[in-house]
Short mmCIF file of C-alpha atoms and ligand atoms in Angstrom, two decimals:
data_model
loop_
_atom_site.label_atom_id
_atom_site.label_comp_id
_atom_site.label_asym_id
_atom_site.label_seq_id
_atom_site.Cartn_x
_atom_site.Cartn_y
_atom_site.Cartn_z
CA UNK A 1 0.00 0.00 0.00
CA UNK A 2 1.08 3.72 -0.28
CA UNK A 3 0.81 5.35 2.62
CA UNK A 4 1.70 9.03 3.59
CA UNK A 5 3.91 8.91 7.16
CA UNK A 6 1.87 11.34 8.90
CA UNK A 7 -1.56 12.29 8.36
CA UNK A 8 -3.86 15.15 10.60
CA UNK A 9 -6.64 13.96 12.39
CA UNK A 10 -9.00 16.56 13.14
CA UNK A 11 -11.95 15.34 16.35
CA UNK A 12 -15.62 16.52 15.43
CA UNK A 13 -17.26 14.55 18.49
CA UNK A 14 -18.04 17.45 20.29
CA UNK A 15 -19.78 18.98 16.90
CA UNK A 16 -21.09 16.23 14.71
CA UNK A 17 -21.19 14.07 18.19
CA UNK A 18 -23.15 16.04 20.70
CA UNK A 19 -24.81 17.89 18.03
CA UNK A 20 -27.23 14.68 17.64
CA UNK A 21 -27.40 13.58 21.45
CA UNK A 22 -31.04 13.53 22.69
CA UNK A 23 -29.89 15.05 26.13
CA UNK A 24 -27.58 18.46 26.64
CA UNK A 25 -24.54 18.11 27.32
CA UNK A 26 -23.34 20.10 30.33
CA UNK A 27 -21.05 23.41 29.19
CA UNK A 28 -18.56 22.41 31.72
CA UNK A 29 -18.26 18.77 30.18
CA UNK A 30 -18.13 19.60 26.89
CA UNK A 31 -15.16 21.73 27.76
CA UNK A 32 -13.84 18.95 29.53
CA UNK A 33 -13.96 16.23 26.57
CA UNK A 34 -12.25 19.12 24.06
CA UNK A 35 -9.36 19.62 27.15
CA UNK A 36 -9.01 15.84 27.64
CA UNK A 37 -8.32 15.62 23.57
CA UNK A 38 -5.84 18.48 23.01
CA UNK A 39 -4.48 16.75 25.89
CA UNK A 40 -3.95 13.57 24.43
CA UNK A 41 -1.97 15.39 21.67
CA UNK A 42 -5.09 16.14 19.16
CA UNK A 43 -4.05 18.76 16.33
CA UNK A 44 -7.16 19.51 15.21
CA UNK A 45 -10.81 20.14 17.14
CA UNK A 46 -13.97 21.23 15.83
CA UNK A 47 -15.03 22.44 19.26
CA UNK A 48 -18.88 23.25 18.57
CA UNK A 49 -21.28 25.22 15.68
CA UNK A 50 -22.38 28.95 15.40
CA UNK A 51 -25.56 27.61 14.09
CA UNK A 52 -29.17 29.07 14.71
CA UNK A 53 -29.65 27.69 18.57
CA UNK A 54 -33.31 26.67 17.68
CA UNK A 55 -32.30 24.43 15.31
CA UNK A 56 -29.20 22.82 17.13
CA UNK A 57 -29.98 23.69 20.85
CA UNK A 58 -27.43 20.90 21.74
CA UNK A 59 -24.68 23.41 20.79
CA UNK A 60 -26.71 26.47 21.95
CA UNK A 61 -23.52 27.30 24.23
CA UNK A 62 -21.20 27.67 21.64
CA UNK A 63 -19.90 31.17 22.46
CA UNK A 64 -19.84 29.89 26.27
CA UNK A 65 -17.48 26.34 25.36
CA UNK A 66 -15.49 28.66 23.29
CA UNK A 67 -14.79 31.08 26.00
CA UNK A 68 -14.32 28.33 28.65
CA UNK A 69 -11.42 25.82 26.92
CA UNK A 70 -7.87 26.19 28.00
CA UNK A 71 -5.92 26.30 24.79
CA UNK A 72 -3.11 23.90 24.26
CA UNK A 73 -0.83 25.32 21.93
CA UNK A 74 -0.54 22.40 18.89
CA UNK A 75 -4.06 22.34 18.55
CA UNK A 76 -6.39 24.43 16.41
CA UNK A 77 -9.68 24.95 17.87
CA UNK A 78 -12.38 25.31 14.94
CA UNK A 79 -15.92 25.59 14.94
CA UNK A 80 -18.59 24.85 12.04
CA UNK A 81 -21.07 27.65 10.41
CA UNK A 82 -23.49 27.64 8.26
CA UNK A 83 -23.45 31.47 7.20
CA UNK A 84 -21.99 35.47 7.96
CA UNK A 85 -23.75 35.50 10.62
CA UNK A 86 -22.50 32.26 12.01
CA UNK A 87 -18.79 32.91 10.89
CA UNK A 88 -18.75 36.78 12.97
CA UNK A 89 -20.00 34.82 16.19
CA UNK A 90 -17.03 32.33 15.42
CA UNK A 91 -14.40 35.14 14.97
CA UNK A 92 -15.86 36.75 18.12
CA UNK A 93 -15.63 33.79 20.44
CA UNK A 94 -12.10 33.83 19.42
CA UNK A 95 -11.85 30.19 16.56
CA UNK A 96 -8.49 29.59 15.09
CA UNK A 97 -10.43 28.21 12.18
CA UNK A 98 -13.87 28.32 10.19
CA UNK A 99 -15.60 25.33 8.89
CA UNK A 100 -18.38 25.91 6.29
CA UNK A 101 -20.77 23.57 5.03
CA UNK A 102 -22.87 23.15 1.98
CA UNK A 103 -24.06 20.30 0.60
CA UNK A 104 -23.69 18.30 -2.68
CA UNK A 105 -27.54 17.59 -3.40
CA UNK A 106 -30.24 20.68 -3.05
CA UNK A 107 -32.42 18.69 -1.10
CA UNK A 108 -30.05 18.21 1.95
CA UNK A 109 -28.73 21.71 1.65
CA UNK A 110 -32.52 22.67 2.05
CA UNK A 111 -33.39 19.91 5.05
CA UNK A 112 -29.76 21.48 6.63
CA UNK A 113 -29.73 25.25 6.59
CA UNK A 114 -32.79 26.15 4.67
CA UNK A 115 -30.86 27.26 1.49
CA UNK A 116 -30.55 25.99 -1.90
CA UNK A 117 -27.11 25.06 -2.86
CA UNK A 118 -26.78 28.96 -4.37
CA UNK A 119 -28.35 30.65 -1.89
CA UNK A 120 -25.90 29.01 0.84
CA UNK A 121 -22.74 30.12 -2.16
CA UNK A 122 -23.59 33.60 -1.30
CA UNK A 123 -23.87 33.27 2.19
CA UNK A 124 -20.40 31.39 2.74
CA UNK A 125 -18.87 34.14 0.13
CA UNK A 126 -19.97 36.67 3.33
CA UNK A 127 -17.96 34.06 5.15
CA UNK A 128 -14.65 34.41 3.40
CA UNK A 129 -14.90 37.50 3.86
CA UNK A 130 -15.52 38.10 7.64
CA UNK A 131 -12.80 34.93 8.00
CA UNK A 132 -10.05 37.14 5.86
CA UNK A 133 -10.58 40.01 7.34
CA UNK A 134 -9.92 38.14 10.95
CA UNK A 135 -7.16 36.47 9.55
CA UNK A 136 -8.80 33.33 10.21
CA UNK A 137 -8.34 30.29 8.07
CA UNK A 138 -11.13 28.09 6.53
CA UNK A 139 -12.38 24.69 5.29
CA UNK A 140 -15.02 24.18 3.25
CA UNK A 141 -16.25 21.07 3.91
CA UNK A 142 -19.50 19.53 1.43
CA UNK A 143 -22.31 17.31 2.95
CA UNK A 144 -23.79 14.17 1.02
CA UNK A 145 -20.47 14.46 -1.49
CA UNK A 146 -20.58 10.58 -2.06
CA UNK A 147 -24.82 10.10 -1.70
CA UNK A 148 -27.46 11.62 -0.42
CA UNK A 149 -30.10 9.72 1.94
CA UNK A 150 -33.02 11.77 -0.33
CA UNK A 151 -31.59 11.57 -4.01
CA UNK A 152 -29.51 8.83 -3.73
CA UNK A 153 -26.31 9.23 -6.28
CA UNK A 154 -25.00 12.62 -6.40
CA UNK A 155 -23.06 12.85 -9.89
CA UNK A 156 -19.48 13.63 -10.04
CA UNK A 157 -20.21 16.36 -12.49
CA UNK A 158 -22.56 18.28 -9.96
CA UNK A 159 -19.77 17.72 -7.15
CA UNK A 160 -17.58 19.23 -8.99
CA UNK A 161 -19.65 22.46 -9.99
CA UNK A 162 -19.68 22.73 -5.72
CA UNK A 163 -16.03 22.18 -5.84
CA UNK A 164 -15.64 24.61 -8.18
CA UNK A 165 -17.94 27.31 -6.92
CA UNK A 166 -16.17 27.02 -3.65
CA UNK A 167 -12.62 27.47 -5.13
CA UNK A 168 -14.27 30.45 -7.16
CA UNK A 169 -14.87 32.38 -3.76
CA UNK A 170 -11.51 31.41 -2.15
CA UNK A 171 -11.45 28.04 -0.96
CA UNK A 172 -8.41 26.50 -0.61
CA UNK A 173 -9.09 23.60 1.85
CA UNK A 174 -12.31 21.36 0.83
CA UNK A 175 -13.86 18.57 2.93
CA UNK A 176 -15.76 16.31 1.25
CA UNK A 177 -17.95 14.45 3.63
CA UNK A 178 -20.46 11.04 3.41
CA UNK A 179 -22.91 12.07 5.95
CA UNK A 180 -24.49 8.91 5.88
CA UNK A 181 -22.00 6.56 5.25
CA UNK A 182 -23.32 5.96 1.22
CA UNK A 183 -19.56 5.61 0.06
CA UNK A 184 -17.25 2.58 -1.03
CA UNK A 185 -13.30 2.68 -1.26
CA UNK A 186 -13.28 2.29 -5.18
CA UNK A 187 -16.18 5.68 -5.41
CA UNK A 188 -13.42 7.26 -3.04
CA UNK A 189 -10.84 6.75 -4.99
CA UNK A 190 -12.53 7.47 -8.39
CA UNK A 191 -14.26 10.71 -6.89
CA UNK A 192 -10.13 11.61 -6.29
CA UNK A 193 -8.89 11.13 -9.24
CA UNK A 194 -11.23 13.25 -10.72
CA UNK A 195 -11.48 16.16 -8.62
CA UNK A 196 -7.97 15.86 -7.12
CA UNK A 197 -5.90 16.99 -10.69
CA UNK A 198 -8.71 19.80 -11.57
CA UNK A 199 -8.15 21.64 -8.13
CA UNK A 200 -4.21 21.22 -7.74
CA UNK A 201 -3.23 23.02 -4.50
CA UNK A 202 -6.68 22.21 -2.49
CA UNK A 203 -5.64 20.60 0.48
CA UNK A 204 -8.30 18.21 0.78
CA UNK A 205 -10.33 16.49 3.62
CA UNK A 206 -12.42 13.07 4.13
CA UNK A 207 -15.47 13.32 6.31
CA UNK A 208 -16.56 9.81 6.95
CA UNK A 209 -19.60 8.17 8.42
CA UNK A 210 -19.43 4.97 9.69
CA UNK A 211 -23.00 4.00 9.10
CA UNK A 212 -22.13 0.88 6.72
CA UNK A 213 -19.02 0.34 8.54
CA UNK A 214 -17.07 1.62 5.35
CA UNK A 215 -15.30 4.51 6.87
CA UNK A 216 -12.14 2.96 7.59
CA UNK A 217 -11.91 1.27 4.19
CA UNK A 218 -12.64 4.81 2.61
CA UNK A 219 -9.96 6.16 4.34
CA UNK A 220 -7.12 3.90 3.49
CA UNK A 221 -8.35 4.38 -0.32
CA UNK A 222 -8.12 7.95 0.29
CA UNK A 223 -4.24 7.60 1.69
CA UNK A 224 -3.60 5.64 -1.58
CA UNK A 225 -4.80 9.01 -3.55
CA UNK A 226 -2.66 11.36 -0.68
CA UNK A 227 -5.00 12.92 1.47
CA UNK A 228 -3.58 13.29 4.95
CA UNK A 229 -6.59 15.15 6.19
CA UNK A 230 -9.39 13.11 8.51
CA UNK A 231 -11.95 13.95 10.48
CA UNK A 232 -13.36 11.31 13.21
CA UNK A 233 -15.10 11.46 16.49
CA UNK A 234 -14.41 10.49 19.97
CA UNK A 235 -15.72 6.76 20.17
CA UNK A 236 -17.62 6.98 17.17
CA UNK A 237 -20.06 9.41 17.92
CA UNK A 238 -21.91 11.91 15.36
CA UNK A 239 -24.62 12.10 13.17
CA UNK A 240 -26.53 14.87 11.11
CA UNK A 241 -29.94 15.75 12.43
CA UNK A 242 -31.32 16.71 8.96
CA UNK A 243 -29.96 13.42 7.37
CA UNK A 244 -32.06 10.14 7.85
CA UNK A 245 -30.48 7.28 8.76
CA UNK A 246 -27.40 9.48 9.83
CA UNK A 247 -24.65 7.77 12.28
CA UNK A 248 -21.87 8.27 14.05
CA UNK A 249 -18.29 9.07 12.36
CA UNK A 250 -15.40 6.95 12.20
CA UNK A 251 -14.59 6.23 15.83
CA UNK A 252 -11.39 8.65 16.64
CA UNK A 253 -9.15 5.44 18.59
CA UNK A 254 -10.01 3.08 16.34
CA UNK A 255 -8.67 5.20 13.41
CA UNK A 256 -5.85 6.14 15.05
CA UNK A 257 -5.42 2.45 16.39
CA UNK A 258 -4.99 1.48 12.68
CA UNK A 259 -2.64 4.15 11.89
CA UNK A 260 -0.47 3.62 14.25
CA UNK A 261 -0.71 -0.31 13.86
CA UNK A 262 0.49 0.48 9.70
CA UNK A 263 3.23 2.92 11.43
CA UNK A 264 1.49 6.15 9.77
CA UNK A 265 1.94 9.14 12.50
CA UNK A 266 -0.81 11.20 14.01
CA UNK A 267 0.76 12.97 17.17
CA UNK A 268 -2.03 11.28 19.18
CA UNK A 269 -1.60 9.55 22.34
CA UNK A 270 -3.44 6.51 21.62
CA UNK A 271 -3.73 5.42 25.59
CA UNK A 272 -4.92 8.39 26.49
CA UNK A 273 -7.47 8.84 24.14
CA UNK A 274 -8.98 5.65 24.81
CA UNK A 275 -9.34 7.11 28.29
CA UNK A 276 -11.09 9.90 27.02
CA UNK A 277 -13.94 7.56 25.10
CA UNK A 278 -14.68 6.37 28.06
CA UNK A 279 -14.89 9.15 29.99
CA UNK A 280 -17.30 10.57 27.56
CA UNK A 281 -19.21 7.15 27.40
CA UNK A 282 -19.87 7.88 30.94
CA UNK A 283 -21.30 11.26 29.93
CA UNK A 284 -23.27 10.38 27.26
CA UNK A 285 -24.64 7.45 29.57
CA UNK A 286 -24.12 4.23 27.17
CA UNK A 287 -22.02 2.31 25.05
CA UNK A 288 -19.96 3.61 21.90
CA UNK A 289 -19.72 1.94 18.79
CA UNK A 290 -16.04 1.97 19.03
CA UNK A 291 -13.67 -1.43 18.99
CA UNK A 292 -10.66 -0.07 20.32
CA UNK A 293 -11.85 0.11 23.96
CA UNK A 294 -13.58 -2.91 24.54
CA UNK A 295 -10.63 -5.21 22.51
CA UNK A 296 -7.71 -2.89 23.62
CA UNK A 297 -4.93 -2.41 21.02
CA UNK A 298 -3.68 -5.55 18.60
CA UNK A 299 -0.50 -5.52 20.80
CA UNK A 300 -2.55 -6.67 24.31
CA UNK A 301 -1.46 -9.82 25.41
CA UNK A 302 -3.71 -12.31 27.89
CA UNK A 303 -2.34 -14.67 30.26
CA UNK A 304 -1.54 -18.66 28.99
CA UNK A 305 -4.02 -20.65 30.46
CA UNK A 306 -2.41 -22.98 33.22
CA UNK A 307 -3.74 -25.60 30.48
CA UNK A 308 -1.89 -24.59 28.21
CA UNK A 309 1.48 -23.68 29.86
CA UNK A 310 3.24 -26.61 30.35
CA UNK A 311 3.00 -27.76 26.75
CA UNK A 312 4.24 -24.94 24.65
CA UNK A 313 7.31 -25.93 22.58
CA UNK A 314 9.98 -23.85 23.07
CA UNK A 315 11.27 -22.08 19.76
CA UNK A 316 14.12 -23.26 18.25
N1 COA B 1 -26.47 31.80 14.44
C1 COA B 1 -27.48 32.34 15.16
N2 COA B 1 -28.57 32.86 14.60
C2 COA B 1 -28.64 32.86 13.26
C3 COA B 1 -27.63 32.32 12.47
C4 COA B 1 -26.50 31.77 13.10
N3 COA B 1 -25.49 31.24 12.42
N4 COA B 1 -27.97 32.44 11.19
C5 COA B 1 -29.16 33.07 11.15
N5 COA B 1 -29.58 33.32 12.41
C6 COA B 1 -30.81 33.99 12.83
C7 COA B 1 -31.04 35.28 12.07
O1 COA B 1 -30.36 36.35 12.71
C8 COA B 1 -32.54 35.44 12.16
O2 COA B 1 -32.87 35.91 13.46
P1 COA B 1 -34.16 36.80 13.71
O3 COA B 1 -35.32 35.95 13.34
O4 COA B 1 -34.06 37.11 15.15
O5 COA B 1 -33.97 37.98 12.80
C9 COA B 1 -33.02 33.99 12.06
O6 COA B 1 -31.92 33.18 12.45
C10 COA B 1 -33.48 33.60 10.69
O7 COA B 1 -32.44 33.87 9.75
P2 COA B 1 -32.34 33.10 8.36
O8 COA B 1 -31.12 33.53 7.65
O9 COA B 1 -33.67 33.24 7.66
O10 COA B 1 -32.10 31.62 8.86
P3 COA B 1 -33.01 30.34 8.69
O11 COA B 1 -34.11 30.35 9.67
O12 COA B 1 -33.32 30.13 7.25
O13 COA B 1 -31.95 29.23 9.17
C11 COA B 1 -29.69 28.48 9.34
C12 COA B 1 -30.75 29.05 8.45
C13 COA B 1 -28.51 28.14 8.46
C14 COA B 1 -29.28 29.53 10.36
C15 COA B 1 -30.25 27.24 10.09
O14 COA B 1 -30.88 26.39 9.18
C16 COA B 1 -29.15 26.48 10.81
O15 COA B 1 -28.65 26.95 11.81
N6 COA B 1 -28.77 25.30 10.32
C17 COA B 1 -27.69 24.52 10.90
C18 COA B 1 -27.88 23.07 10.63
C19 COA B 1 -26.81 22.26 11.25
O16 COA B 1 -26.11 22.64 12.17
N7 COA B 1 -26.69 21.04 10.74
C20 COA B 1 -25.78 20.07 11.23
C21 COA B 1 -24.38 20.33 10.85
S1 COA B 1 -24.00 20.01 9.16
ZN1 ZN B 2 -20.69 14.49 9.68
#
């Protein structure tokens, strides 16, 4: 396989994850989970969403988590909005980065923020703009870019016009995202090769969805094209309220687990953030879909049954 030596992981449990938990979570815990992960050496956080609290009143504290996390220098702390309005409340509560969104299909971009695919163009061209003027990077990240739970196949051709429109208003890092887990590792690699030459110098993202359990397979297909840019959530949470069938992300440990295990870098302490999925399966009250902490890493040993310990040949 070709893999890159080092790839950026960037946590979206507290966004895509909480955003979809029946029950608020707690200010102070939310800012506890981002602390625990920049502890365990995360680069990248998506902390929360300037969204309209009404229609996300999980994150309706954004401003507050923001204002409440002890940075750790080494990680950027970024936050997800939809439009101006969101991106000025992000600059204001201080983000080191913006992450839009817009979707690939007109009928999610209408379920998600109530705009058709133009409409939300126009509002995330008011967002480069507040986000230059702050000096604040930003990723443009594009929901249902692999299938959309209401139209099914999204063509390559109309991904592309997104893609393009995007890098037309300044775009220079684009996510693309499977928000419900519709992708395979041979669309992956086929929806690189075509977009990846037309937009040289995009830095590029994969937004998985483990929903099908295909998210780790996606990824490695994605290494094999060269993007070194991943997002994936604490346990496996996440999940878009406006997408049916929606589940969690790729589970953070487990993705790291496998990168490590292949010897590609992340900068991640993989012990402790196994200790931080289950702290937050305490706060989320139940069981994540994650492997890693239940099966512990591929290098645990057990003890030799008394059985068995007598009768082992020695080697050689
Ligand atoms: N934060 C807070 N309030 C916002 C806002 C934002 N980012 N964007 C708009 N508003 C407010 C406006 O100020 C206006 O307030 P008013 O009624 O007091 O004047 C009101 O919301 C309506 O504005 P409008 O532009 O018409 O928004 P809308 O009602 O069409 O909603 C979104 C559009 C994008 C704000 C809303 O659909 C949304 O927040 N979606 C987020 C979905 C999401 O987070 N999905 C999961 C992640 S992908
Ligand atoms: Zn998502």
């Amino acid at each position: 396989m070709k893999l890159p030596d080092r790839v950026t992981i960037c946590e979206v449990g507290t966004r895509d994850g909480f955003q979809i938990e029946p029950d608020f979570i707690p200010t102070e815990l939310k800012v506890e989970v981002v602390t625990l992960l920049a502890e365990a050496g995360m680069p990248r956080i998506e902390v929360t969403s300037f969204v309209h609290p009404k229609v996300v009143p999980q994150l309706r504290d954004a401003e507050e988590v923001m204002a409440k996390i002890r940075r750790r220098p080494g990680t950027r702390y970024a936050a997800l909005v939809p439009n101006d309005k969101g991106a000025v409340r992000a600059v204001d509560a201080g983000v080191d980065a913006i992450h839009t969104v817009v979707s690939a299909s007109e009928s999610h971009n209408l379920a998600n923020v109530n705009m058709t695919i133009a409409e939300s163009i126009q509002k995330l061209t008011a967002v480069m703009r507040v986000a230059e003027r702050a000096r604040v990077p930003v990723g443009c990240g594009i929901s249902t870019s692999f299938g959309c739970p209401f139209e099914g196949d999204v063509p390559l051709p109309h991904l592309e016009s997104v893609v393009r429109r995007l890098v037309d208003i300044g775009a220079r890092a684009v996510g693309l995202a499977d928000t419900t887990g519709m992708a395979n590792p041979r669309q992956v690699g086929r929806v690189l090769e075509h977009l990846m030459p037309r937009f040289p110098g995009v830095e590029w993202t994969l937004h998985t969805h483990d929903t099908r359990a295909m998210a780790i397979p996606n990824i490695l297909a994605a290494m094999e094209h060269g993007v070194t840019n991943f997002d994936a959530s604490i346990g496996g949470l996440g999940g878009c309220p406006f997408a049916p069938g929606a589940s969690g992300n790729v589970c953070t440990e487990d993705l790291v687990h496998c990168l490590h295990a292949m010897g590609v870098q992340t900068g991640i302490d993989l012990d402790r953030l196994v200790g931080v999925s289950r702290r937050v399966q305490e706060i989320v009250g139940r069981a994540l879909p994650g492997q890693i902490v239940k099966a512990g890493p591929s290098t645990r040993k057990y003890p030799v049954p008394d059985t068995v310990a007598g009768r082992i040949p020695r080697a050689g």
